[in-house]
Amino acid sequence: MTDDRTRPLLLTPGPLTTHSRVRAAAGADYGSRDPAFVAMSDTVRTRLPALANAADTHVAVPVQGSGTFGVEATLGTLVPRDGRLLVAINGAYGRRMQQIAQTIGRKVQGLAFEETDAVDPARLADALDADPGITHVAVVYCETTTGLLNPIEAIADVVAARGRELLIDAMSAFGALPLDLTRIRAQAVMASSNKCLEGIPGMAFSLIERGALAASGGRAHSLALDLHAQHEAFAKNGQWRFTPPTHVVAALSAALDLLDEEGGVPARGARYAANHAALTEGMAALGFRTLLPAELQAPIITTFVQPDDPAFDFTRFYDYLVAHDFAIYPGKLTESPTFRVGCIGQIFPDDIRRFLACVDSSRAALGYSAATGAR
Ligand SMILES: *Cc1c(COP(=O)(O)O)cnc(C)c1O
């Protein structure tokens, strides 16, 4: 790893610290009809399903915008107007899917869990058995709100066994955590150029089952967020329907090369896991405790409970870390004050060790104690 990364290092859920080759690729201008750009879009669209072992079953349909644009496009394109969606909710991103479905006029209900509990496949099974009118289930793979890992295979089995369709928000998991669509039955998997693929933000995409995509014409609530129409445009001439995010696609193409060079999804997941292990061990040694028990925690982003010490002030802590070139993220929970530290992007265990040294020195510099007692 070289060190021409920009500072501060982003220990956040995204945007993330990127490789210089990714940023360099974003530095070229392409016209939308430029054959080089059309070929690049084509290659990116082919490479994405392969990352989930879905080259034969699913098509990648990209859409301009952040991840939420992809989620809204996917729900609007795949859930029929007379369908019914059940969203398993254990964090802000599950809640957002429910809100999207309500906003675009799809019948939706939430199945709520504590934010510190995983989605329980047995409760989901009961909900589906009790209501045969539910056609689709949406679930978040890694709930970035807390960093919690939902049991996606068990959830998919429950949904498939009851003949319903599964839509997975894999935004903060895709490219790093295992996702094999020959083992998991899902109608769609949503992700973005940013996050674990380590591109720059600006493009979302959905891997959609070929048959379901073909059957989805005319269903979308929106002109721009219609993935069926978007796919038709690509099928016709390889071009994006509206102004393409050319720089984002070029950066993603370079980011996919880097993913291959790193050793693919397992190797990327292993690097994040090494970051995560260094982080949680080091923070524990400094007296910080995690919100979640280790068995529910994904190696993507980790929530720490703020120290009880009244001398601890999150803003001063944040400013201290940024002054030393590390950006972290505030918590997203209502009950307990927390903060989050991300392990994704061009971040390596050595960076985490330097971060820990900085947290260590912040204790004396800011005059607080982190020992909050055992869980
Ligand atoms: C980041 C993220 C999204 C999309 O958020 P945007 O801010 O629109 O990119 C959706 N779901 C999950 C789980 C995420 O982590």
Short mmCIF file of N, CA and C and ligand atoms in Angstrom, two decimals, residues 13 66-69 71 93 96 140-145 169-172 192 194-195, ligand 1:
data_model
loop_
_atom_site.label_atom_id
_atom_site.label_comp_id
_atom_site.label_asym_id
_atom_site.label_seq_id
_atom_site.Cartn_x
_atom_site.Cartn_y
_atom_site.Cartn_z
N PRO A 13 -18.88 5.09 7.37
CA PRO A 13 -19.59 4.16 6.46
C PRO A 13 -19.61 4.64 5.01
N SER A 66 -26.96 8.05 -5.16
CA SER A 66 -26.43 7.34 -4.00
C SER A 66 -27.19 6.04 -3.83
N GLY A 67 -26.83 5.28 -2.81
CA GLY A 67 -27.44 3.97 -2.60
C GLY A 67 -28.96 4.01 -2.48
N THR A 68 -29.47 5.02 -1.81
CA THR A 68 -30.92 5.11 -1.60
C THR A 68 -31.68 5.20 -2.92
N PHE A 69 -31.06 5.84 -3.93
CA PHE A 69 -31.72 5.91 -5.24
C PHE A 69 -31.90 4.51 -5.81
N VAL A 71 -32.16 1.74 -3.99
CA VAL A 71 -33.17 1.04 -3.20
C VAL A 71 -34.56 1.47 -3.66
N TYR A 93 -31.75 1.69 8.17
CA TYR A 93 -31.87 1.38 6.74
C TYR A 93 -33.08 0.50 6.45
N ARG A 96 -35.82 2.94 6.51
CA ARG A 96 -35.84 3.74 5.28
C ARG A 96 -36.55 2.99 4.16
N VAL A 140 -32.06 -5.91 5.35
CA VAL A 140 -30.72 -5.34 5.23
C VAL A 140 -29.71 -6.41 5.66
N TYR A 141 -28.69 -6.65 4.88
CA TYR A 141 -27.69 -7.68 5.19
C TYR A 141 -26.84 -7.21 6.38
N CYS A 142 -26.08 -6.12 6.18
CA CYS A 142 -25.34 -5.53 7.30
C CYS A 142 -26.03 -4.21 7.64
N GLU A 143 -26.64 -4.12 8.83
CA GLU A 143 -27.34 -2.89 9.23
C GLU A 143 -26.28 -1.88 9.67
N THR A 144 -26.01 -0.95 8.80
CA THR A 144 -24.92 0.00 9.02
C THR A 144 -25.19 0.93 10.22
N THR A 145 -26.46 1.00 10.62
CA THR A 145 -26.83 1.81 11.79
C THR A 145 -25.99 1.43 13.00
N ASP A 169 -30.96 -5.47 0.83
CA ASP A 169 -30.11 -4.28 0.84
C ASP A 169 -28.74 -4.72 1.35
N ALA A 170 -27.81 -4.92 0.41
CA ALA A 170 -26.46 -5.39 0.76
C ALA A 170 -25.46 -4.24 0.63
N MET A 171 -25.98 -3.02 0.78
CA MET A 171 -25.17 -1.83 0.49
C MET A 171 -23.81 -1.86 1.16
N SER A 172 -23.76 -2.13 2.46
CA SER A 172 -22.50 -2.05 3.19
C SER A 172 -21.84 -3.43 3.35
N SER A 192 -23.91 -0.30 -3.98
CA SER A 192 -23.48 0.95 -4.63
C SER A 192 -21.99 0.92 -4.95
N ASN A 194 -19.78 2.85 -4.00
CA ASN A 194 -19.03 3.31 -2.86
C ASN A 194 -18.93 2.13 -1.87
N LYS A 195 -18.71 2.33 -0.65
CA LYS A 195 -18.69 1.27 0.37
C LYS A 195 -17.66 0.19 0.00
C1 LIG B 1 -25.16 3.40 2.79
C2 LIG B 1 -26.35 2.56 2.88
C3 LIG B 1 -27.49 2.80 2.09
C4 LIG B 1 -27.59 3.93 1.11
O1 LIG B 1 -27.31 5.16 1.65
P1 LIG B 1 -26.94 6.40 0.74
O2 LIG B 1 -26.61 7.44 1.74
O3 LIG B 1 -28.09 6.72 -0.08
O4 LIG B 1 -25.77 5.95 -0.10
C5 LIG B 1 -28.55 1.92 2.18
N1 LIG B 1 -28.50 0.88 3.02
C6 LIG B 1 -27.44 0.60 3.78
C7 LIG B 1 -27.46 -0.60 4.67
C8 LIG B 1 -26.32 1.44 3.76
O5 LIG B 1 -25.26 1.17 4.50
#
